Amino acid sequence: MRGLFISFAIILLVSCDNQSLATVVDDYDVSKLSIDFGNEKAYEIGANAEGMPIFKDSKKALEQAKLDYKEAFAAVAKEFDLEPVSDSNYKEYKQYGWQVSVGDKDVQEQGVGLSKFFDIYENSFE
């Protein structure tokens, strides 16, 4: 019984710790970022408990990114044979976004932006 309690306590602590990473606890100086999201409300940024930049609403930010980087998502998925972006594969999009080698310079720039987006997005989860 004691072992069960300890296991439950550990799981609870780990869950709370990950949740705190997704919680905005302070403002964040967005001039420190390598990307400018303009005034788009979905991309509002704050700082988590570790002082890392996070989106205030990561779900809204991802939905907006799917619109803003639509061509890059498609190019990365095609070139690197990826499934549509999800919570389980967004790191692959981060890794490959800046590497996309299509001939369209605008799509290449979107790919770089996509990687930068996910660099912030992942701070809510790690």
Coordinates of C-alpha atoms in Angstrom, one line a residue:
M1 CA 0.0 0.0 0.0
R2 CA 2.8 2.4 0.9
G3 CA 4.5 1.7 -2.5
L4 CA 1.2 2.5 -4.3
F5 CA 1.0 5.8 -2.4
I6 CA 4.6 6.7 -3.3
S7 CA 4.0 5.9 -6.9
F8 CA 0.8 8.0 -7.0
A9 CA 2.7 10.9 -5.3
I10 CA 5.5 10.8 -7.9
I11 CA 3.0 10.8 -10.8
L12 CA 1.2 13.7 -9.2
L13 CA 4.4 15.7 -8.7
V14 CA 5.5 15.1 -12.3
S15 CA 2.1 16.1 -13.6
C16 CA 2.2 19.3 -11.6
D17 CA 5.7 20.1 -12.8
N18 CA 4.8 19.7 -16.4
Q19 CA 1.7 21.8 -15.9
S20 CA 3.7 24.6 -14.4
L21 CA 5.8 24.8 -17.6
A22 CA 2.6 25.5 -19.5
T23 CA 1.5 28.2 -17.1
V24 CA 2.3 31.9 -17.7
V25 CA 3.7 33.3 -14.4
D26 CA 5.2 36.6 -15.7
D27 CA 5.6 38.8 -18.7
Y28 CA 8.3 38.0 -21.3
D29 CA 10.4 40.6 -23.2
V30 CA 9.5 39.5 -26.8
S31 CA 12.3 41.6 -28.2
K32 CA 14.6 38.8 -27.0
L33 CA 13.0 36.4 -29.5
S34 CA 14.4 35.6 -32.9
I35 CA 10.9 35.9 -34.5
D36 CA 8.3 38.6 -34.5
F37 CA 4.7 37.5 -34.5
G38 CA 3.4 41.0 -34.8
N39 CA 0.2 41.7 -32.9
E40 CA -1.6 38.4 -33.6
K41 CA -3.4 37.6 -30.3
A42 CA -3.0 33.9 -30.8
Y43 CA 0.8 34.3 -30.5
E44 CA 0.7 36.2 -27.2
I45 CA 3.8 35.2 -25.1
G46 CA 4.5 35.1 -21.4
A47 CA 7.2 33.5 -19.2
N48 CA 6.7 30.1 -17.5
A49 CA 8.1 29.2 -14.1
E50 CA 11.5 28.7 -15.6
G51 CA 11.5 32.1 -17.3
M52 CA 11.2 30.5 -20.7
P53 CA 8.9 32.1 -23.3
I54 CA 5.6 30.2 -23.9
F55 CA 2.5 31.0 -25.8
K56 CA -0.3 32.1 -23.4
D57 CA -2.6 29.6 -25.2
S58 CA -0.5 27.0 -27.0
K59 CA -3.5 25.4 -28.7
K60 CA -4.6 28.7 -30.3
A61 CA -1.0 29.5 -31.2
L62 CA -0.7 26.1 -33.0
E63 CA -4.0 26.6 -34.9
Q64 CA -2.8 30.1 -36.0
A65 CA 0.5 28.7 -37.1
K66 CA -1.2 26.1 -39.2
L67 CA -2.8 29.0 -41.1
D68 CA 0.3 31.3 -41.2
Y69 CA 2.7 28.5 -42.2
K70 CA 0.4 26.4 -44.2
E71 CA 2.7 26.1 -47.2
A72 CA 5.7 25.2 -44.9
F73 CA 3.7 22.5 -43.1
A74 CA 2.8 21.0 -46.4
A75 CA 6.3 21.2 -47.8
V76 CA 7.9 19.7 -44.7
A77 CA 5.4 16.9 -44.5
K78 CA 6.0 16.0 -48.2
E79 CA 9.8 16.3 -48.2
F80 CA 10.3 14.4 -44.9
D81 CA 7.3 12.0 -45.2
L82 CA 5.6 13.2 -42.0
E83 CA 2.1 12.8 -40.7
P84 CA 0.0 15.9 -40.1
V85 CA 1.4 17.9 -37.2
S86 CA 0.3 16.7 -33.7
D87 CA 1.5 16.7 -30.1
S88 CA 3.5 13.5 -30.8
N89 CA 5.4 14.8 -33.9
Y90 CA 5.7 18.6 -33.7
K91 CA 9.4 18.2 -32.8
E92 CA 10.0 16.7 -36.3
Y93 CA 8.5 19.8 -37.8
K94 CA 10.7 21.9 -35.6
Q95 CA 13.8 19.9 -36.7
Y96 CA 13.0 19.9 -40.4
G97 CA 11.2 23.3 -40.9
W98 CA 14.4 25.2 -41.5
Q99 CA 15.8 22.5 -43.7
V100 CA 13.0 22.3 -46.3
S101 CA 14.6 22.5 -49.7
V102 CA 11.8 23.6 -52.0
G103 CA 12.6 26.1 -54.7
D104 CA 10.2 28.7 -53.4
K105 CA 12.0 31.2 -51.2
D106 CA 8.8 32.2 -49.4
V107 CA 8.2 28.6 -48.4
Q108 CA 11.8 28.3 -47.2
E109 CA 11.3 31.4 -45.1
Q110 CA 8.1 30.0 -43.7
G111 CA 10.0 26.8 -42.9
V112 CA 12.5 28.8 -40.8
G113 CA 9.6 30.6 -39.1
L114 CA 8.0 27.2 -38.4
S115 CA 11.1 26.0 -36.6
K116 CA 11.2 29.2 -34.6
F117 CA 7.6 28.9 -33.7
F118 CA 8.1 25.3 -32.4
D119 CA 11.2 26.4 -30.5
I120 CA 8.8 28.5 -28.3
Y121 CA 5.9 26.0 -28.5
E122 CA 7.9 23.2 -27.0
N123 CA 8.7 25.3 -23.9
S124 CA 5.3 24.5 -22.6
F125 CA 6.0 20.8 -22.5
E126 CA 9.7 20.4 -21.6

